[in-house]
mmCIF file of C-alpha atoms in Angstrom:
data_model
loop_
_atom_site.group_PDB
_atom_site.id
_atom_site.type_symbol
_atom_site.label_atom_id
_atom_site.label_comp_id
_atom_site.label_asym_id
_atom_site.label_seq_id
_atom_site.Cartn_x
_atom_site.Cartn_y
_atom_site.Cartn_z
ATOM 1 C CA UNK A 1135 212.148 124.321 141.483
ATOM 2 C CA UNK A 1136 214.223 121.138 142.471
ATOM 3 C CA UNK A 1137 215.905 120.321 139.614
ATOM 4 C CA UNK A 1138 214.077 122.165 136.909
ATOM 5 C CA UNK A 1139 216.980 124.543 137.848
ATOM 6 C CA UNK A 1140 219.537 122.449 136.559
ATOM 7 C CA UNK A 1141 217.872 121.345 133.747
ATOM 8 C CA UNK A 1142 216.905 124.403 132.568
ATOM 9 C CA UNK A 1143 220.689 126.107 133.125
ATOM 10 C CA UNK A 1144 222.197 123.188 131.223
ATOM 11 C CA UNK A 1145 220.053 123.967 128.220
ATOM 12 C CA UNK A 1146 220.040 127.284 127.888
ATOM 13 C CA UNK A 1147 223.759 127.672 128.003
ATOM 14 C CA UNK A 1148 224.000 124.709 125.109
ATOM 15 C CA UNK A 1149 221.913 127.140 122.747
ATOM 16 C CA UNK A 1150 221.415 130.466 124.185
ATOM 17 C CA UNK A 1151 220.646 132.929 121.346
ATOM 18 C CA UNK A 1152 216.834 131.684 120.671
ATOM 19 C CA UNK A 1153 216.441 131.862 124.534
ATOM 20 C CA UNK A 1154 218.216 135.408 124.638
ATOM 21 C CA UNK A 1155 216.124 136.677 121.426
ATOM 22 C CA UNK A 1156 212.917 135.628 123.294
ATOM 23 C CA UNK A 1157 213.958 137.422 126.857
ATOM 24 C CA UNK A 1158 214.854 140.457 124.981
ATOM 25 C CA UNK A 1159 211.492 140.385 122.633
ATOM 26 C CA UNK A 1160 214.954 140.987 119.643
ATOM 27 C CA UNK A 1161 216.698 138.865 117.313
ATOM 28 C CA UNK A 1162 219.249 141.494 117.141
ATOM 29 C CA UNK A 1163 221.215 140.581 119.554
ATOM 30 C CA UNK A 1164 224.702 138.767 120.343
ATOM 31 C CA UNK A 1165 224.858 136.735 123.104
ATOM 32 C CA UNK A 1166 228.660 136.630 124.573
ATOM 33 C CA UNK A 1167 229.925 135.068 127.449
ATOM 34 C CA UNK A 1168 228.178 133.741 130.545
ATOM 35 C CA UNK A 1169 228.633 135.894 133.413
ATOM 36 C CA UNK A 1170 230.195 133.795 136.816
ATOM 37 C CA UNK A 1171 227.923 133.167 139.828
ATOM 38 C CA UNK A 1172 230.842 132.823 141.799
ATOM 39 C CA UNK A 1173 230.756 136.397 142.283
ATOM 40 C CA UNK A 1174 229.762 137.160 145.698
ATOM 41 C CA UNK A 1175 227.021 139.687 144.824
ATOM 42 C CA UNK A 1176 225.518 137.491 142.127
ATOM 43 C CA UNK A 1177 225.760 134.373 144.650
ATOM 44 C CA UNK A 1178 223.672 134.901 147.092
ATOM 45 C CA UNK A 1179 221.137 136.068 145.496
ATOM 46 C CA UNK A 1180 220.930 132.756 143.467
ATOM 47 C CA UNK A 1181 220.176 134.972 139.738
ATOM 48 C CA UNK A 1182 219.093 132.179 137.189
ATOM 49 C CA UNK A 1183 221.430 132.967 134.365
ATOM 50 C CA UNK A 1184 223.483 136.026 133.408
ATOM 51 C CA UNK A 1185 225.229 136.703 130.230
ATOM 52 C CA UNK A 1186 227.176 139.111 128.441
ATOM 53 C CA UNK A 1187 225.098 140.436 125.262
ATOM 54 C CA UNK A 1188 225.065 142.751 122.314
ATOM 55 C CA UNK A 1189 221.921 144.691 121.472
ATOM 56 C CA UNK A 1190 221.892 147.156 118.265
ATOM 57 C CA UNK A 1191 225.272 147.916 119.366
ATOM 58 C CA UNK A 1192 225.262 147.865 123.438
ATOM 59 C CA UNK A 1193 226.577 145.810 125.603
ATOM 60 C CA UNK A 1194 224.879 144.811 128.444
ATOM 61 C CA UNK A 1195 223.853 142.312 131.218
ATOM 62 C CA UNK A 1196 221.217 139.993 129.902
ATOM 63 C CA UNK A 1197 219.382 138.321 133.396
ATOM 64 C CA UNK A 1198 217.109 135.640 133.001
ATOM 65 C CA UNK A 1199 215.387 134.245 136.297
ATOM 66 C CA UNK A 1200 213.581 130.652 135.752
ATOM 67 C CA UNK A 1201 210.462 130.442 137.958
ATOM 68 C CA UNK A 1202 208.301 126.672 137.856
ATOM 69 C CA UNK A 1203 205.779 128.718 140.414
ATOM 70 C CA UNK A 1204 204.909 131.651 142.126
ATOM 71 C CA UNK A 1205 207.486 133.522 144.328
ATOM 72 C CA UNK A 1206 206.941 132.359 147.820
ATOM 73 C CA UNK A 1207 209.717 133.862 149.615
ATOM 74 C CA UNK A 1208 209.708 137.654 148.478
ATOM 75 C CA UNK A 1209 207.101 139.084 145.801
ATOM 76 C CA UNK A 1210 208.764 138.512 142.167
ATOM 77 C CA UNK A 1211 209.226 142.477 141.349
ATOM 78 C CA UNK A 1212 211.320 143.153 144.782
ATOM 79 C CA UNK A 1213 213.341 139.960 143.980
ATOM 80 C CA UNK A 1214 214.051 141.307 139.807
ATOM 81 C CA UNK A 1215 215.203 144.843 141.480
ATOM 82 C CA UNK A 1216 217.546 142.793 144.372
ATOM 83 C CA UNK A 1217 219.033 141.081 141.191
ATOM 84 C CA UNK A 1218 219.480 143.669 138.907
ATOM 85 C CA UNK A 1219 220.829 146.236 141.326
ATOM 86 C CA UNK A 1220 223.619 143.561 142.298
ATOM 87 C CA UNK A 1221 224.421 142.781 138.575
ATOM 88 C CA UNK A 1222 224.483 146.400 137.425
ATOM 89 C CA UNK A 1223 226.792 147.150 140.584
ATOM 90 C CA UNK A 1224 229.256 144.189 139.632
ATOM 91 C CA UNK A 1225 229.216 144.671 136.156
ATOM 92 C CA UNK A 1226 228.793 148.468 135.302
ATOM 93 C CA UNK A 1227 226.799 147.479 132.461
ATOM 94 C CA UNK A 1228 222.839 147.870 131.468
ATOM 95 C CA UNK A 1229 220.919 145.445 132.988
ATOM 96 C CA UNK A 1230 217.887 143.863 131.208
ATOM 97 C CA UNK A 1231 215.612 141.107 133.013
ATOM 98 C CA UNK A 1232 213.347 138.397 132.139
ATOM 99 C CA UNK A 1233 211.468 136.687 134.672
ATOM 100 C CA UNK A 1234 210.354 132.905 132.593
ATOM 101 C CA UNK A 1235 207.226 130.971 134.330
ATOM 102 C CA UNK A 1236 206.874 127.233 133.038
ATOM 103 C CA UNK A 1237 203.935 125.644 135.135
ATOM 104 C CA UNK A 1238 200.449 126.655 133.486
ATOM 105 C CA UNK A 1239 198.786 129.390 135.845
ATOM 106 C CA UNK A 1240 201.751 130.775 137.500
ATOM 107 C CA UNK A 1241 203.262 134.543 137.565
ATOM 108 C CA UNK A 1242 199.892 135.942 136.133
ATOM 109 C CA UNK A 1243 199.765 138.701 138.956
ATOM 110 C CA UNK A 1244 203.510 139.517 138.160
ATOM 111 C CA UNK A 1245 202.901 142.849 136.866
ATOM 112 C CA UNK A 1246 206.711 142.922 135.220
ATOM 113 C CA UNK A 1247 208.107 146.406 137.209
ATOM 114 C CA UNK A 1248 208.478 147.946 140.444
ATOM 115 C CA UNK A 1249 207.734 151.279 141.543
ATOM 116 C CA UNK A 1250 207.847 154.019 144.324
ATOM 117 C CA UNK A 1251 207.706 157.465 144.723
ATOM 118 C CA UNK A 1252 207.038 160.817 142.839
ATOM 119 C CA UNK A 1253 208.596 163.709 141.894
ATOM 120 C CA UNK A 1254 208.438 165.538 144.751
ATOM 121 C CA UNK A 1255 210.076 162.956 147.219
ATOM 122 C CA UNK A 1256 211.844 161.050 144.752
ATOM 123 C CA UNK A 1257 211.454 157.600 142.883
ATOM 124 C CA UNK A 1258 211.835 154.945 141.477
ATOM 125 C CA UNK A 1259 210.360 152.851 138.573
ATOM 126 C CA UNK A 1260 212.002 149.402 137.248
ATOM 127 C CA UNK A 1261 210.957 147.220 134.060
ATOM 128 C CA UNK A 1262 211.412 143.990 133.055
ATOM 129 C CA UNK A 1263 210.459 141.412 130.722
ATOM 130 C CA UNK A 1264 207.435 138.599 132.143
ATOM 131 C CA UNK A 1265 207.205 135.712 129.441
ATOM 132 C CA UNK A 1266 204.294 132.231 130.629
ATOM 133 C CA UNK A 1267 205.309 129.921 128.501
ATOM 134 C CA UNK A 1268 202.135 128.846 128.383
ATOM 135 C CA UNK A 1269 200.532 131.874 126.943
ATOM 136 C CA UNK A 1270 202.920 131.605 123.820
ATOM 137 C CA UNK A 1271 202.022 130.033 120.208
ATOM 138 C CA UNK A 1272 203.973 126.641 120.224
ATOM 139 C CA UNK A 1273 203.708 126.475 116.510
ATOM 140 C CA UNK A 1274 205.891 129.535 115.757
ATOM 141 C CA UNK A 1275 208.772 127.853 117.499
ATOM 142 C CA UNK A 1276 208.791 124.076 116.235
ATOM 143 C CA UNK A 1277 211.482 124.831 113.512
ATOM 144 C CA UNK A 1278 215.598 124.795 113.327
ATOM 145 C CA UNK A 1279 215.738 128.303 114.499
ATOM 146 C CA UNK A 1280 214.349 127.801 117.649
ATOM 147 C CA UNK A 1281 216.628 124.707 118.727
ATOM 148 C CA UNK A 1282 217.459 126.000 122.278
ATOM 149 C CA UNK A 1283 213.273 126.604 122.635
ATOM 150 C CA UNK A 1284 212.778 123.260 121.845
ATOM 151 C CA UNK A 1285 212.322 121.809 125.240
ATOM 152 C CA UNK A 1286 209.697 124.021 126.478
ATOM 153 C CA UNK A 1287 207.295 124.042 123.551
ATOM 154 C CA UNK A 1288 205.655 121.534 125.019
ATOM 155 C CA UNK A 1289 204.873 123.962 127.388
ATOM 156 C CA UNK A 1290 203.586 126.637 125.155
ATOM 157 C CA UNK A 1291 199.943 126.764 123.393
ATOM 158 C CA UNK A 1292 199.357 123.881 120.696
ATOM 159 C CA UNK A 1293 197.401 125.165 117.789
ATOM 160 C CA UNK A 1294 192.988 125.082 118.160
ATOM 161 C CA UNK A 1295 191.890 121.389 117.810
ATOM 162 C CA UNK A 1296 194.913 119.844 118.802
ATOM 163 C CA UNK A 1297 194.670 117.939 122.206
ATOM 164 C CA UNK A 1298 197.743 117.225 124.470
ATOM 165 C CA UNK A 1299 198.546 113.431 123.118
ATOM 166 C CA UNK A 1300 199.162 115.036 119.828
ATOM 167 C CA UNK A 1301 200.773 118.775 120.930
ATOM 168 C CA UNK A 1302 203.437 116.493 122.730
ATOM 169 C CA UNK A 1303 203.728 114.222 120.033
ATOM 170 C CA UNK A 1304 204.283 117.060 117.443
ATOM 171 C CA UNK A 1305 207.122 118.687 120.019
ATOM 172 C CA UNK A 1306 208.907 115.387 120.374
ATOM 173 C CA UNK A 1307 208.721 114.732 116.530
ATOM 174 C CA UNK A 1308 210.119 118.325 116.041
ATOM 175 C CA UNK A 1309 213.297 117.694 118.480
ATOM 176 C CA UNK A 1310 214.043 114.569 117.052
ATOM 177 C CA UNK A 1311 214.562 116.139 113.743
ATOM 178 C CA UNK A 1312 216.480 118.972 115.086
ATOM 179 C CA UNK A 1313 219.613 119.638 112.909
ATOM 180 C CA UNK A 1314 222.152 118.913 116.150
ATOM 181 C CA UNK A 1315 224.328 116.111 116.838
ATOM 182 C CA UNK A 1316 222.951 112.781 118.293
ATOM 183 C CA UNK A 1317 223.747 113.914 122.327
ATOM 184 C CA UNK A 1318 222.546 117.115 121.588
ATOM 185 C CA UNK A 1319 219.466 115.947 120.729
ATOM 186 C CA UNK A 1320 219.140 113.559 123.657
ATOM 187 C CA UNK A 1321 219.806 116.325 125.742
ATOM 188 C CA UNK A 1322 216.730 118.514 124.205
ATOM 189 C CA UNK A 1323 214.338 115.579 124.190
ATOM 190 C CA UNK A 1324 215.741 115.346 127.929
ATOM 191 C CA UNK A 1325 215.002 118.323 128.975
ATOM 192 C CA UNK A 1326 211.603 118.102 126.731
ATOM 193 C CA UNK A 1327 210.201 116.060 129.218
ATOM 194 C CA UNK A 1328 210.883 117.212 132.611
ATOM 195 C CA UNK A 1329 209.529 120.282 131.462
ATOM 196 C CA UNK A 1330 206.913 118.686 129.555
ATOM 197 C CA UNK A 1331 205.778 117.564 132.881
ATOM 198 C CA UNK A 1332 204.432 120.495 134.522
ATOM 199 C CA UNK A 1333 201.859 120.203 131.866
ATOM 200 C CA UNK A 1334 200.615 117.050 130.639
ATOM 201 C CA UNK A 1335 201.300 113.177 131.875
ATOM 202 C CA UNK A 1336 204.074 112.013 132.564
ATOM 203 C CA UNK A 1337 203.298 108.616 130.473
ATOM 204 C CA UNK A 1338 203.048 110.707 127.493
ATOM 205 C CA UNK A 1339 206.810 111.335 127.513
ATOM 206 C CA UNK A 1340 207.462 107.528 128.667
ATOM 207 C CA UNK A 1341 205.903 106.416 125.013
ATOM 208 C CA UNK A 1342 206.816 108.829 123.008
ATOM 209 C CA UNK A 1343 210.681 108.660 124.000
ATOM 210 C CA UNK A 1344 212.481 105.714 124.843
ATOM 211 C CA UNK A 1345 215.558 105.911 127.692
ATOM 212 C CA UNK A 1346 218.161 104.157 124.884
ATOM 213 C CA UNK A 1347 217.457 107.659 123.545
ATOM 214 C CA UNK A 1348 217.899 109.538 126.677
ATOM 215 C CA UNK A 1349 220.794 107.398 127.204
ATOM 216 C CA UNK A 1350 222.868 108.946 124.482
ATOM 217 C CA UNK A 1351 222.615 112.328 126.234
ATOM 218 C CA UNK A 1352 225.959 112.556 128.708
ATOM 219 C CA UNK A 1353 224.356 115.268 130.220
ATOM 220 C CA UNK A 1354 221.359 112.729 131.533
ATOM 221 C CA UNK A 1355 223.339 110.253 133.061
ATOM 222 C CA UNK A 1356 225.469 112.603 134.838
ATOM 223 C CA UNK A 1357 222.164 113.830 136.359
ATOM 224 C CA UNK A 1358 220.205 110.291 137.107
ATOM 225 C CA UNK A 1359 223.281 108.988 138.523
ATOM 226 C CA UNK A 1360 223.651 112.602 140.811
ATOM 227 C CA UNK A 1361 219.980 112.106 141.818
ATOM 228 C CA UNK A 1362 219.896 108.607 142.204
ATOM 229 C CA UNK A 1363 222.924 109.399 144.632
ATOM 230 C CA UNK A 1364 221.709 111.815 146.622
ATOM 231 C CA UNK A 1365 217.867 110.022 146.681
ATOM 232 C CA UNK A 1366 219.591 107.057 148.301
ATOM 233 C CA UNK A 1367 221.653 109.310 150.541
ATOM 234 C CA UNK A 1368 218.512 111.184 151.753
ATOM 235 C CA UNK A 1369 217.034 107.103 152.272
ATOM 236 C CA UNK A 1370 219.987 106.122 154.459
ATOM 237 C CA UNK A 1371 219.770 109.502 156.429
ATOM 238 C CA UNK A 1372 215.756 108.998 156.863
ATOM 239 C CA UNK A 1373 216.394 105.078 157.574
ATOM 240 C CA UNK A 1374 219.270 106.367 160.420
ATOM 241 C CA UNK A 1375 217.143 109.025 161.723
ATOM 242 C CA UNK A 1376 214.349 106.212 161.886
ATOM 243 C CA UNK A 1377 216.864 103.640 163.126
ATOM 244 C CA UNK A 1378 217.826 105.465 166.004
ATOM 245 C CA UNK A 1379 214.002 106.701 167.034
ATOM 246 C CA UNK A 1380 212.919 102.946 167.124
ATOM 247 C CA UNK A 1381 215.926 101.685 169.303
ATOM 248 C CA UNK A 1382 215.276 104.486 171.941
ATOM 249 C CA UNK A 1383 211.499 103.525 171.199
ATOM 250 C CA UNK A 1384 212.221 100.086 172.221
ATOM 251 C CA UNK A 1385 214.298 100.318 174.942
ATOM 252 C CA UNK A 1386 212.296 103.115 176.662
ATOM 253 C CA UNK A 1387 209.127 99.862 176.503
ATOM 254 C CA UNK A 1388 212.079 97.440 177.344
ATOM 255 C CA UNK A 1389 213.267 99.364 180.447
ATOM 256 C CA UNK A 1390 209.087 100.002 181.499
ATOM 257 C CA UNK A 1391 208.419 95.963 181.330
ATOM 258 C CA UNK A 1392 211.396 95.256 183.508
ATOM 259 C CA UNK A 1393 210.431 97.351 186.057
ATOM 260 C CA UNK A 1394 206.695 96.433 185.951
ATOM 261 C CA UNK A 1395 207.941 92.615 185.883
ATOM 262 C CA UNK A 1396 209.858 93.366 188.811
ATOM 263 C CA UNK A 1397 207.482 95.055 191.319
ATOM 264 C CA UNK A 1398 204.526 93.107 189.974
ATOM 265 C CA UNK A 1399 205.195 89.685 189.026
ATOM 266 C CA UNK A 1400 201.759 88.573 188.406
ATOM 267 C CA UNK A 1401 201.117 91.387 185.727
ATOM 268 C CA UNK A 1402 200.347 89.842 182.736
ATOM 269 C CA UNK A 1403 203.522 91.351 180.246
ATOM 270 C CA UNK A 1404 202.708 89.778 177.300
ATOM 271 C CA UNK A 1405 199.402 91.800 177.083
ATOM 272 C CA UNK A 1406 200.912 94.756 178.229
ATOM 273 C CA UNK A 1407 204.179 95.227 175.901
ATOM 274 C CA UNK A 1408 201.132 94.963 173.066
ATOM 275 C CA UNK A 1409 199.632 98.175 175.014
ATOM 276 C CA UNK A 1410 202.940 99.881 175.190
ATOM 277 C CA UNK A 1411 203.975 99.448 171.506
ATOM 278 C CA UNK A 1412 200.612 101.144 170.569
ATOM 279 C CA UNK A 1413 202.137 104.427 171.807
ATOM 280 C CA UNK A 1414 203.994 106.147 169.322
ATOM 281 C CA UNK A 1415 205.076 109.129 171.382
ATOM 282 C CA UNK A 1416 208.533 108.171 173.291
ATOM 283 C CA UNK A 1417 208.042 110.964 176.122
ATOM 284 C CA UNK A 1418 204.358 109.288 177.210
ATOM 285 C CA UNK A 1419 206.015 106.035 177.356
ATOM 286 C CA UNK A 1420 209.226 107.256 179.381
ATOM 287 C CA UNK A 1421 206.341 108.403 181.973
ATOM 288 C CA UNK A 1422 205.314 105.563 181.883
ATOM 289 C CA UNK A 1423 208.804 103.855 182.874
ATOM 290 C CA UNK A 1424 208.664 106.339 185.845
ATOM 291 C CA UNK A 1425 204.940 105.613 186.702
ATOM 292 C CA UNK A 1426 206.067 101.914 187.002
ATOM 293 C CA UNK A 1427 208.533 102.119 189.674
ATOM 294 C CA UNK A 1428 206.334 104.569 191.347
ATOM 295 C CA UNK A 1429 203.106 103.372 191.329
ATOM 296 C CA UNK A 1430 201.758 101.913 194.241
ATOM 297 C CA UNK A 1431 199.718 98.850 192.655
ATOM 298 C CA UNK A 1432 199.510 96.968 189.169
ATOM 299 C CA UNK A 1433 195.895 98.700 189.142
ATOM 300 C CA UNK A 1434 197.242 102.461 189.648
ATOM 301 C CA UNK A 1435 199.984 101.787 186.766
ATOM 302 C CA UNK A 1436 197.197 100.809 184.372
ATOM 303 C CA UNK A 1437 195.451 103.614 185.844
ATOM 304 C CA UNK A 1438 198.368 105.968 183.863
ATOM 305 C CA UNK A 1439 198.644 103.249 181.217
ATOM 306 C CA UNK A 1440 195.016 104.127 180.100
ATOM 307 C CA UNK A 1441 195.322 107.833 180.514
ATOM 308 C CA UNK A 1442 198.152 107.589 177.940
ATOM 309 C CA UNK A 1443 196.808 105.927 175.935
ATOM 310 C CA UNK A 1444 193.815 108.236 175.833
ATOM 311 C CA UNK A 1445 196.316 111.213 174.922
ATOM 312 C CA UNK A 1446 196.288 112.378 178.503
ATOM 313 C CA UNK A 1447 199.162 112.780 181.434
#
């Protein structure tokens, strides 16, 4: 999820109660204060978001764990019991989960528990909450109460007849009359369309919302800038890597050609630095540098020339 995660986090801790009410399948509930990641436990285990909440009375840990796709590393219901186990350790509080999928088609074999056991030997049997965005009614959720949902009803099912031009249309229209202040809203519509991605084209969000609009969202430049950063930092560290492959490249065919120019002056070079600079692979044409001052004749060193080429020693 490369920066879905950030997105997403920056969101959901703007507006968190229609988010929380959703997780918990409640609106009776209080959502407090966020719960630190810096906590050891919590850390590295990389838990999405954790807050303090109020349901009907008890507090308790309210987890939510963003997913764009399937679990790759460790199946989804081991990773919800790793998580809560930590959370209810650090916090000595009830712990409820939510495990949120965003890209149509993912987490439908998450079965939402984990289990062991019997009564004999002992077990054990942990639930938690699965929400697909896409397998929720969008229309219940375009409205003023839903203002932290905003961004992902794109994602969600647009009412029979309606085709995508017009679903993302009607969610953009929605968060642009959002009751919230002018950065706020930026923000949403932000967020509205990296999300909105996962699901329909890209150019949809391109003409339905301009960048002076995305502009006024702090929270957007802070993150273009960021990524602009670290895409040209990742560009200088491929372009170094590169750099320094193509000198040693070079020299190794350099360092062949002088000794082939040496021991066999007649050998036509020009032809044959056209030969050597068809071999990508550095180690063939270091052989090669070692075939030259060994070989016996011109016509032996093409001998190994040609082998090389041909993907042979």
């Amino acid at each position: 999820m490369p920066y879905y995660d950030e997105v997403f986090k920056h969101l959901t801790e703007q507006a968190p109660h229609a988010l929380a009410a959703l997780a918990l399948r409640t609106s009776d509930v209080e959502v407090g204060e966020k719960l630190s990641t810096e906590q050891p436990t919590v850390k590295v285990h990389h838990s999405d978001l954790t807050f303090k909440v109020r349901i009907r009375n008890e507090e308790a840990v309210l987890h939510i764990e963003a997913q764009t796709d399937d679990s790759r590393r460790k199946p989804m219901p081991l990773r919800m019991l790793a998580y809560a186990s930590f959370l209810g350790l650090e916090y000595e509080l009830p712990v409820y989960s939510t495990v949120l999928y965003f890209r149509p088609g993912s987490g439908r074999r998450n079965p939402g528990f984990y289990e062991y056991g019997n009564a004999d030997q002992g077990s054990l049997r942990f639930r938690y909450n699965v929400i697909r965005f896409y397998e929720l009614e969008g229309e219940s959720f375009l409205d003023a109460s839903s203002i932290g949902l905003l961004p992902f009803t794109v994602l969600m099912k647009p009412p029979a007849g309606v085709d995508s031009e017009s679903w993302v249309r009607r969610c953009v229209s929605a968060t642009r009359a959002a009751p919230v202040e002018a950065d706020v809203r930026a923000t949403l519509l932000f967020g509205l369309s990296i999300f909105g991605s996962l699901a329909h084209n890209v150019e949809l969000f391109h003409r339905f919302i301009s960048e002076e609009v995305l502009m006024e969202s702090p929270f957007y430049e802070e993150v273009i800038k960021r990524w602009l950063e670290e895409g040209k930092q990742r560009g200088l560290e491929q372009g170094l890597e590169q750099g320094i492959e193509r000198g040693a490249r070079e020299a190794t065919i350099e360092n062949a050609l002088t000794v082939v120019t040496e021991r066999f002056p007649f050998a036509d070079v020009v032809a044959l630095k056209s030969r050597l600079e068809g071999i990508s692979d550095i180690d063939r044409l270091k052989q090669l540098g070692v075939a030259a001052s060994l070989a016996p004749s011109f016509e032996a060193f093409q001998g190994k020339l040609v082998a090389s080429e041909n993907g042979s020693d």
